[in-house]
Coordinates of N, CA and C in Angstrom, one line a residue:
M14 N 111.2 99.6 131.2 CA 110.9 100.3 130.0 C 112.1 100.7 129.1
Q15 N 111.9 100.5 128.1 CA 112.6 100.7 126.5 C 112.5 102.1 126.4
M16 N 114.0 102.7 125.9 CA 113.9 103.9 125.6 C 114.8 104.3 124.8
T17 N 114.0 105.3 124.0 CA 115.2 105.4 122.8 C 115.2 107.3 122.7
V18 N 116.7 108.0 122.5 CA 116.9 109.2 121.8 C 117.3 109.1 120.4
I19 N 116.8 110.0 119.7 CA 116.6 110.4 118.5 C 117.6 111.8 118.6
S20 N 118.8 111.6 118.2 CA 119.9 112.9 117.8 C 118.8 113.1 116.6
F21 N 118.6 114.4 115.9 CA 118.6 115.2 115.1 C 119.1 115.9 114.4
S22 N 120.6 115.7 115.1 CA 121.7 116.9 114.6 C 122.1 116.2 113.0
Q23 N 122.3 117.1 112.3 CA 123.2 116.7 110.9 C 124.7 117.1 110.7
N24 N 125.6 116.9 111.8 CA 126.7 117.8 112.0 C 127.2 116.3 111.6
T25 N 128.0 116.1 110.6 CA 129.2 115.4 110.3 C 130.2 115.6 110.6
S26 N 130.5 116.9 111.1 CA 132.0 117.4 111.7 C 132.6 116.5 112.8
K27 N 131.5 115.8 113.4 CA 132.1 116.1 114.9 C 131.2 114.4 115.5
A28 N 132.2 113.8 115.6 CA 131.7 111.8 116.2 C 130.9 112.2 117.2
V29 N 130.9 113.3 117.7 CA 130.0 113.5 119.1 C 129.1 114.5 119.2
T30 N 128.4 114.4 118.5 CA 127.6 116.0 118.1 C 126.8 116.8 119.8
N31 N 125.8 117.7 119.8 CA 125.6 118.4 121.0 C 124.6 117.8 121.3
S32 N 123.4 117.3 120.2 CA 122.2 116.6 120.6 C 122.7 114.7 120.9
T33 N 123.8 114.1 120.5 CA 124.0 113.0 120.9 C 124.5 113.0 122.6
Q34 N 125.8 114.2 122.6 CA 125.6 114.7 124.3 C 124.9 114.9 125.2
I35 N 123.3 115.1 124.6 CA 122.1 115.4 125.4 C 121.6 114.1 125.2
G36 N 121.8 113.2 124.5 CA 121.3 111.7 124.7 C 121.9 111.1 126.3
R37 N 123.4 111.2 125.9 CA 123.8 110.7 127.2 C 123.7 111.1 128.2
V38 N 123.6 112.2 128.1 CA 123.2 113.1 129.9 C 121.4 112.6 129.8
I39 N 120.6 111.9 129.1 CA 119.6 111.7 129.7 C 119.5 109.9 129.8
Q40 N 120.5 109.3 129.2 CA 121.3 108.1 129.9 C 121.4 107.8 131.6
K41 N 122.4 109.1 131.3 CA 122.6 109.2 132.9 C 121.9 109.7 134.0
L42 N 120.9 110.7 133.5 CA 119.7 111.2 134.3 C 118.9 110.1 135.0
T43 N 118.4 109.4 134.0 CA 117.9 108.3 133.8 C 118.0 106.5 134.6
H44 N 119.5 106.6 134.5 CA 120.3 105.6 135.1 C 119.5 104.0 134.5
Q45 N 119.4 104.4 133.2 CA 118.8 103.2 132.1 C 119.6 103.0 131.1
D46 N 119.9 101.9 130.5 CA 119.8 101.6 129.0 C 119.3 102.6 128.2
V47 N 119.9 103.5 127.2 CA 119.5 103.9 126.1 C 119.7 103.9 125.2
D48 N 118.8 103.5 124.0 CA 119.6 103.4 122.8 C 119.2 105.2 121.9
I49 N 120.9 105.3 121.2 CA 120.7 106.4 121.0 C 121.0 106.5 119.5
I50 N 120.5 107.0 118.7 CA 119.8 107.0 117.4 C 120.8 108.6 116.8
N51 N 121.5 108.3 115.8 CA 122.2 109.7 115.3 C 121.8 109.8 113.4
I52 N 120.4 110.8 113.8 CA 120.0 110.9 112.3 C 121.0 110.9 110.8
K53 N 121.7 111.1 111.6 CA 122.9 111.8 110.4 C 123.5 110.2 109.9
D54 N 123.5 109.7 110.9 CA 123.8 108.1 109.9 C 123.3 107.7 108.9
Y55 N 121.9 108.0 108.3 CA 120.8 107.8 107.7 C 120.7 108.8 106.1
G56 N 121.1 107.7 105.4 CA 120.8 108.6 104.1 C 119.2 108.9 103.6
L57 N 118.6 109.5 104.4 CA 117.3 109.8 104.1 C 116.5 110.4 102.9
K58 N 115.3 109.7 102.2 CA 114.8 110.1 100.7 C 113.4 110.9 101.4
P59 N 113.4 112.1 100.2 CA 111.8 112.4 100.8 C 111.1 111.4 100.1
C60 N 109.6 111.5 100.7 CA 108.5 110.6 100.2 C 108.0 111.4 98.8
H61 N 107.9 109.9 98.1 CA 107.1 110.2 96.5 C 105.6 109.7 96.5
L62 N 105.1 109.7 97.8 CA 103.8 109.4 97.8 C 103.4 107.9 97.1
C63 N 104.0 107.2 97.0 CA 103.6 105.7 95.8 C 102.6 104.8 96.6
G64 N 102.8 105.2 97.9 CA 101.3 104.5 98.7 C 101.5 103.2 99.2
K65 N 103.0 102.7 98.6 CA 103.5 101.5 98.6 C 103.2 101.3 100.8
C66 N 103.4 101.9 101.0 CA 103.8 101.9 103.2 C 102.2 101.5 103.6
A67 N 101.0 101.3 102.7 CA 100.1 101.2 103.3 C 99.7 99.4 103.7
E68 N 100.6 98.9 103.2 CA 100.2 97.7 103.2 C 101.8 97.1 103.8
S69 N 102.9 97.6 103.9 CA 104.2 97.2 104.6 C 104.1 97.7 105.7
K70 N 103.9 99.1 106.2 CA 103.7 100.1 107.3 C 105.4 100.1 107.4
T71 N 106.0 100.4 105.9 CA 107.2 101.0 106.1 C 107.6 101.6 105.2
C72 N 108.3 102.1 104.6 CA 109.0 102.5 103.4 C 109.8 101.5 102.5
E73 N 109.4 101.4 101.3 CA 109.3 100.5 100.4 C 110.8 100.9 99.4
V74 N 110.8 102.3 99.6 CA 111.6 102.9 98.6 C 113.2 103.4 99.2
D75 N 112.8 104.0 100.1 CA 114.1 104.1 101.0 C 114.3 103.0 102.1
S76 N 115.6 102.6 101.6 CA 116.5 101.8 102.0 C 116.6 101.9 103.7
S77 N 117.2 103.1 103.7 CA 117.9 103.9 104.8 C 116.4 104.4 106.0
F78 N 115.6 104.6 105.2 CA 114.4 104.9 106.4 C 113.7 103.5 106.8
K79 N 113.8 102.3 106.1 CA 113.4 101.2 106.8 C 114.4 100.8 107.7
K80 N 115.7 100.9 107.6 CA 116.6 100.4 108.5 C 116.5 101.4 109.8
L81 N 116.2 102.6 109.9 CA 115.9 103.7 110.9 C 114.8 103.2 111.7
L82 N 113.4 102.7 111.1 CA 112.2 102.5 112.1 C 112.8 101.0 112.5
E83 N 113.5 100.0 111.6 CA 114.1 99.1 112.3 C 114.8 99.3 114.0
D84 N 115.7 100.6 113.7 CA 116.6 100.5 114.5 C 115.8 101.1 115.5
I85 N 114.6 102.0 115.1 CA 114.4 102.5 116.6 C 113.2 101.5 117.4
K86 N 113.0 100.6 116.6 CA 111.9 99.5 117.4 C 111.2 99.8 117.6
H87 N 110.0 99.9 118.7 CA 108.8 99.7 119.7 C 109.5 100.5 120.6
P88 N 110.1 101.6 121.2 CA 110.2 101.8 123.0 C 109.0 102.2 123.5
D89 N 108.9 102.2 124.4 CA 107.9 103.1 125.5 C 108.0 104.4 125.2
L90 N 109.1 104.9 125.4 CA 109.0 106.6 125.2 C 110.4 106.8 124.5
I91 N 110.4 107.6 123.1 CA 111.6 108.3 122.3 C 111.4 109.8 122.9
F92 N 112.7 110.3 123.2 CA 113.2 111.3 123.3 C 113.6 111.9 122.1
F93 N 112.9 113.1 121.3 CA 113.2 113.7 120.1 C 114.2 114.6 120.5
V94 N 115.7 115.2 120.0 CA 116.7 115.8 120.5 C 117.1 116.5 119.2
I95 N 116.7 117.9 119.3 CA 116.5 118.5 118.0 C 117.5 119.5 118.3
P96 N 118.2 120.2 116.9 CA 119.2 121.2 117.5 C 118.4 122.5 116.3
F97 N 118.6 123.8 117.1 CA 117.6 124.7 116.2 C 118.6 125.7 115.4
Y98 N 118.3 125.4 113.7 CA 118.2 125.9 112.8 C 117.8 125.9 111.6
A99 N 117.5 126.6 111.2 CA 116.9 126.9 109.4 C 115.4 127.0 109.7
P100 N 114.5 126.9 110.9 CA 114.7 126.4 112.1 C 114.9 124.8 112.3
F101 N 114.3 124.2 111.2 CA 113.8 122.4 111.2 C 115.2 121.5 110.5
P102 N 115.7 121.1 111.4 CA 116.6 120.0 110.1 C 115.7 119.3 108.7
S103 N 116.6 119.7 107.8 CA 116.1 118.9 107.1 C 115.6 117.3 106.9
K104 N 116.5 116.5 107.8 CA 116.0 114.7 107.6 C 115.0 114.9 108.8
L105 N 115.0 115.8 109.9 CA 113.2 115.8 110.2 C 112.7 115.9 109.9
M106 N 112.7 116.9 108.6 CA 111.2 117.2 107.8 C 111.4 116.2 107.4
I107 N 112.0 115.0 106.7 CA 111.8 114.3 106.0 C 111.1 113.0 107.2
F108 N 111.9 112.6 108.3 CA 111.2 111.8 109.2 C 109.5 112.1 109.5
L109 N 109.2 113.2 109.3 CA 108.1 113.6 110.2 C 106.9 113.4 108.9
E110 N 107.6 113.9 107.9 CA 106.9 113.2 106.5 C 106.5 112.1 106.1
K111 N 107.4 111.1 106.2 CA 107.3 110.0 105.7 C 106.4 109.0 106.8
L112 N 106.5 109.3 108.0 CA 105.6 108.9 109.1 C 104.4 109.5 109.2
N113 N 104.1 110.6 108.4 CA 102.6 111.1 107.9 C 102.2 110.3 106.9
E114 N 102.7 109.9 106.0 CA 102.2 109.2 105.0 C 102.3 107.6 105.5
I115 N 103.0 107.2 106.0 CA 102.7 105.8 106.8 C 102.0 105.5 107.3
F116 N 100.9 106.6 108.2 CA 100.0 106.3 109.3 C 99.2 106.8 108.6
Y117 N 99.1 107.8 107.4 CA 97.5 108.1 107.2 C 97.4 107.0 106.1
A118 N 98.3 106.8 105.1 CA 98.0 105.5 104.2 C 97.7 104.2 105.0
S119 N 98.3 104.0 105.9 CA 97.7 102.9 106.7 C 96.1 103.1 107.3
W120 N 96.0 104.5 107.5 CA 94.6 104.6 108.2 C 94.0 104.1 107.1
L121 N 93.7 105.2 106.0 CA 92.9 104.5 104.4 C 92.5 103.0 104.5
K122 N 93.5 102.5 104.8 CA 93.4 101.1 104.7 C 92.5 100.4 105.4
D123 N 93.0 100.4 106.6 CA 92.2 99.9 108.2 C 92.3 101.5 108.8
P124 N 90.6 102.2 109.0 CA 91.1 103.1 109.8 C 91.1 102.4 111.1
S125 N 90.5 101.1 111.7 CA 91.3 100.8 113.6 C 92.7 100.5 113.6
Y126 N 93.7 100.6 112.8 CA 95.3 100.2 112.7 C 95.9 101.4 113.2
V127 N 96.4 100.8 114.0 CA 97.7 102.0 114.7 C 98.9 101.0 115.1
H128 N 99.7 102.3 114.3 CA 101.0 101.9 113.6 C 102.0 102.0 115.0
P129 N 102.7 100.6 115.4 CA 103.4 100.4 117.3 C 104.2 101.9 117.6
L130 N 104.8 102.2 116.5 CA 105.7 103.5 116.7 C 104.2 104.5 117.6
Q131 N 103.4 104.2 117.2 CA 102.4 105.5 117.7 C 102.2 105.3 119.0
K132 N 102.1 104.5 119.7 CA 102.2 104.0 120.8 C 103.0 104.4 122.0
A133 N 104.6 104.8 121.5 CA 105.4 105.9 122.2 C 104.9 106.9 123.3
K134 N 105.4 107.1 124.0 CA 105.2 108.4 124.4 C 106.9 109.3 123.9
I135 N 106.5 110.5 124.1 CA 107.6 111.8 124.0 C 107.8 112.7 124.4
G136 N 109.1 112.9 124.7 CA 110.0 113.4 125.1 C 110.2 114.3 124.4
L137 N 110.3 115.9 124.7 CA 111.6 116.9 123.4 C 112.0 117.9 124.1
V138 N 113.2 118.2 123.9 CA 114.4 118.6 124.4 C 115.3 119.3 122.8
T139 N 114.6 120.2 122.5 CA 115.6 121.2 121.9 C 117.0 121.9 122.2
H140 N 117.7 122.8 121.5 CA 118.7 123.6 122.0 C 119.3 124.2 120.1
G141 N 119.6 125.4 120.9 CA 120.5 126.3 120.3 C 121.6 126.9 120.5
G142 N 122.3 127.7 119.9 CA 123.5 127.8 119.8 C 123.8 129.7 120.4
L143 N 122.8 129.8 120.9 CA 122.6 130.7 121.3 C 122.6 130.8 122.8
V144 N 123.0 132.0 123.7 CA 123.6 131.9 125.2 C 122.2 132.1 125.3
D145 N 121.9 131.4 126.6 CA 120.8 130.8 127.1 C 120.0 132.3 128.0
R146 N 119.4 132.6 127.3 CA 118.2 133.9 128.0 C 116.8 133.5 127.9
V147 N 116.2 134.4 128.8 CA 114.5 134.7 128.9 C 114.3 134.6 126.7
D148 N 114.2 135.3 126.1 CA 114.2 135.6 124.9 C 114.8 134.9 124.2
V149 N 115.9 133.9 124.8 CA 116.2 133.0 123.4 C 115.1 131.5 123.7
V150 N 115.0 131.5 124.9 CA 114.7 130.4 124.9 C 112.7 130.6 124.6
K151 N 112.3 131.7 124.6 CA 110.9 132.0 124.0 C 111.0 131.9 122.6
H152 N 112.1 132.6 122.0 CA 112.8 132.3 120.4 C 112.6 130.7 119.8
Y153 N 113.3 129.8 120.3 CA 113.0 128.3 120.4 C 112.0 128.1 120.3
Q154 N 111.3 128.1 121.6 CA 110.0 127.3 122.2 C 108.8 127.8 120.7
T155 N 108.9 129.1 120.6 CA 107.5 129.8 119.3 C 108.1 129.1 118.0
M156 N 109.7 129.1 117.4 CA 110.1 128.3 116.1 C 110.2 127.1 116.2
L157 N 110.5 126.6 117.2 CA 110.8 125.0 117.3 C 109.7 124.3 118.1
N158 N 109.8 124.3 119.2 CA 109.3 123.7 120.6 C 107.7 123.2 120.0
E159 N 106.9 124.6 120.0 CA 105.6 124.5 119.9 C 105.0 123.8 118.4
P160 N 105.7 124.4 117.2 CA 105.4 123.6 115.7 C 105.4 122.2 116.1
M161 N 107.0 121.4 116.7 CA 107.1 120.3 116.8 C 106.0 120.2 117.8
V162 N 105.3 120.2 118.9 CA 104.5 119.3 120.1 C 103.2 119.2 118.9
K163 N 102.6 120.4 118.4 CA 101.4 120.1 117.5 C 101.3 119.4 116.6
T164 N 102.5 118.9 115.8 CA 103.1 118.5 114.6 C 103.2 117.0 115.5
L165 N 103.4 116.8 116.1 CA 103.9 115.1 117.1 C 102.1 114.7 117.9
N166 N 101.6 115.7 118.2 CA 100.3 115.1 118.6 C 99.3 114.7 117.0
G167 N 99.5 115.7 116.3 CA 98.6 115.3 115.2 C 99.2 114.0 114.4
L168 N 100.2 113.5 114.5 CA 100.4 112.3 113.7 C 99.8 111.2 115.2
G169 N 99.5 111.3 115.8 CA 99.2 110.6 117.0 C 100.0 110.2 118.3
F170 N 101.4 111.2 118.5 CA 101.4 111.0 119.7 C 101.2 111.3 120.9
K171 N 101.7 111.3 121.9 CA 101.7 111.7 122.8 C 102.5 112.4 123.9
V172 N 103.4 113.6 123.5 CA 104.0 114.2 124.0 C 104.0 114.9 125.3
I173 N 104.8 114.4 126.4 CA 105.1 114.6 127.5 C 105.7 116.2 128.1
V174 N 104.5 117.2 128.0 CA 104.7 118.4 128.6 C 104.1 118.8 129.7
D175 N 104.6 119.5 130.5 CA 104.0 120.3 131.7 C 102.9 121.7 131.6
P176 N 101.9 121.7 131.3 CA 101.3 123.2 131.2 C 101.8 124.3 131.5
K177 N 102.2 124.1 132.7 CA 103.0 125.3 133.7 C 104.8 125.4 133.4
A178 N 105.8 124.4 133.4 CA 106.9 124.6 133.7 C 107.2 124.4 131.8
Y179 N 106.5 123.3 131.7 CA 107.1 122.8 130.1 C 105.9 122.5 128.8
P180 N 105.2 123.6 128.7 CA 104.6 123.8 127.8 C 104.5 123.0 126.7
Y181 N 105.8 122.9 125.9 CA 106.3 122.6 124.9 C 107.2 121.6 125.0
G182 N 107.6 120.9 125.9 CA 109.1 120.1 126.1 C 110.2 121.3 126.7
L183 N 111.2 120.8 126.7 CA 112.2 121.7 127.3 C 113.3 122.0 125.9
T184 N 113.7 123.3 126.0 CA 114.6 124.0 125.3 C 115.8 124.6 126.2
F185 N 116.7 124.9 125.1 CA 118.1 125.9 126.3 C 118.8 126.4 125.4
G186 N 119.9 127.1 125.4 CA 120.8 127.3 124.8 C 121.8 127.4 125.5
L187 N 122.9 128.2 125.1 CA 124.4 127.9 125.3 C 124.5 128.2 127.3
E188 N 125.8 128.0 127.7 CA 125.9 128.5 129.3 C 126.3 129.8 128.9
S189 N 127.6 130.0 128.0 CA 128.0 131.5 128.0 C 128.6 131.6 126.7
D190 N 128.7 132.8 126.4 CA 130.0 132.9 125.4 C 131.2 132.0 125.1
H191 N 131.4 131.8 126.2 CA 132.9 131.0 126.0 C 132.3 129.3 125.6
S192 N 130.8 129.0 125.0 CA 130.9 127.9 124.7 C 130.9 128.0 123.3
I193 N 131.5 129.3 122.7 CA 131.6 129.5 121.2 C 133.2 129.7 121.3
K194 N 133.5 129.2 120.5 CA 135.1 129.4 119.8 C 135.3 129.3 118.3
M195 N 136.5 130.5 118.2 CA 136.6 130.5 116.7 C 137.8 129.8 115.9
D196 N 137.4 129.3 115.1 CA 138.5 128.2 114.2 C 138.8 128.4 113.1
K197 N 140.1 129.0 113.0 CA 140.8 129.6 112.0 C 140.9 128.3 110.4
D198 N 140.7 127.5 111.3 CA 140.7 126.7 110.2 C 139.5 125.6 109.7
N199 N 138.5 126.2 109.9 CA 136.8 126.0 109.4 C 136.2 127.3 109.3
I200 N 135.3 127.7 108.7 CA 133.6 128.4 108.1 C 133.4 128.8 109.8
F201 N 132.5 128.1 110.2 CA 132.2 127.6 111.4 C 132.7 127.4 112.3
P202 N 132.1 128.3 113.6 CA 132.8 128.5 114.8 C 132.2 126.9 115.6
D203 N 132.9 126.2 116.2 CA 132.8 125.4 117.1 C 131.8 125.9 118.9
I204 N 130.7 125.0 118.7 CA 129.7 125.5 119.9 C 129.5 124.0 120.5
S205 N 130.0 124.2 121.6 CA 129.8 123.4 122.4 C 129.1 123.4 123.7
H206 N 127.9 122.5 123.9 CA 126.9 122.9 125.5 C 128.5 121.8 126.4
Q207 N 128.2 123.0 127.2 CA 129.0 122.5 128.8 C 128.2 121.3 129.5
E208 N 128.9 119.8 129.7 CA 127.8 118.9 130.0 C 127.3 119.4 131.5
S209 N 128.1 119.8 132.6 CA 127.5 119.8 133.6 C 125.8 121.0 133.6
Y210 N 126.5 121.8 132.4 CA 125.0 122.9 132.2 C 124.2 121.8 131.5
V211 N 124.6 121.4 130.7 CA 123.2 120.4 130.2 C 122.5 119.5 131.2
E212 N 123.3 119.2 132.5 CA 122.4 118.0 132.9 C 121.7 119.2 134.1
H213 N 122.3 120.3 134.6 CA 121.6 121.3 135.1 C 120.1 121.9 134.5
R214 N 119.9 122.2 133.0 CA 118.9 122.4 132.6 C 118.0 121.4 132.4
M215 N 118.2 120.4 132.3 CA 117.5 118.6 131.5 C 117.3 118.2 132.7
K216 N 117.7 118.2 134.0 CA 117.2 117.2 135.3 C 115.7 117.2 135.4
D217 N 115.1 118.5 135.8 CA 113.7 118.2 136.2 C 112.9 118.1 135.3
Y218 N 113.2 118.1 133.5 CA 112.0 117.8 132.7 C 112.6 116.7 132.6
V219 N 113.4 116.0 132.3 CA 113.7 114.3 132.5 C 113.1 113.7 133.3
G220 N 113.2 114.2 134.6 CA 112.6 113.6 135.8 C 111.4 113.5 135.8
Y221 N 110.3 114.7 135.5 CA 109.3 115.0 135.0 C 108.4 113.6 134.3
V222 N 109.6 113.4 133.2 CA 109.1 112.5 131.9 C 109.1 110.9 132.5
I223 N 110.0 111.0 133.1 CA 110.1 109.5 133.5 C 108.7 109.2 134.7
N224 N 109.1 110.4 135.7 CA 107.1 110.2 136.3 C 106.0 109.8 135.9
Q225 N 106.1 111.0 134.3 CA 104.9 110.4 133.9 C 104.7 108.7 133.2
M226 N 105.7 108.7 132.7 CA 105.5 107.3 132.3 C 105.6 105.9 133.5
S227 N 105.3 106.5 134.7 CA 105.4 105.2 135.2 C 103.8 105.8 136.3
Q228 N 103.3 106.7 135.8 CA 101.8 106.8 136.3 C 100.7 105.9 135.4

């Protein structure tokens, strides 16, 4: 099974972001080779509705986006790993916008066409910088997970969820306040997930996703 993790963190101050760390945990939990793609490495541009993608099935005016699609390839499973802020990272919005226009323009050209990327199943993991509590998880689910699941399903993807345990994928916060460290040399605090806690929070959902892929 070919698996890809897309980290939607745009934090350029760290070589390894929390989202990238989560991607590595996914690789560890699945015992498989996983391609980890960092969206921060691509200078994506907004869609201009030129319509050229109806023929090429990619973006003809944004070389970074074209390279991103080439790097994603055609995996069986994609994990979207999304940090909560704003609440949607801007490059995530550009990514979804361009996929929508590529899929839509291709459909207008040929209603029977299915883009190879739409055949991938989706696992959704979101995380944030507040301490992990029931109210925090519910906030992340309402503001980020639920809209993302509905958007991805609307784009023709199948998001792997469990109606009871993971109705909108997985979301979690920090283990404790100790994960937040102030730095006198930087305006923003350093917020880091403890890897052992990330594994603990992700193990069951990742296992569920992999099990669903085998059915």
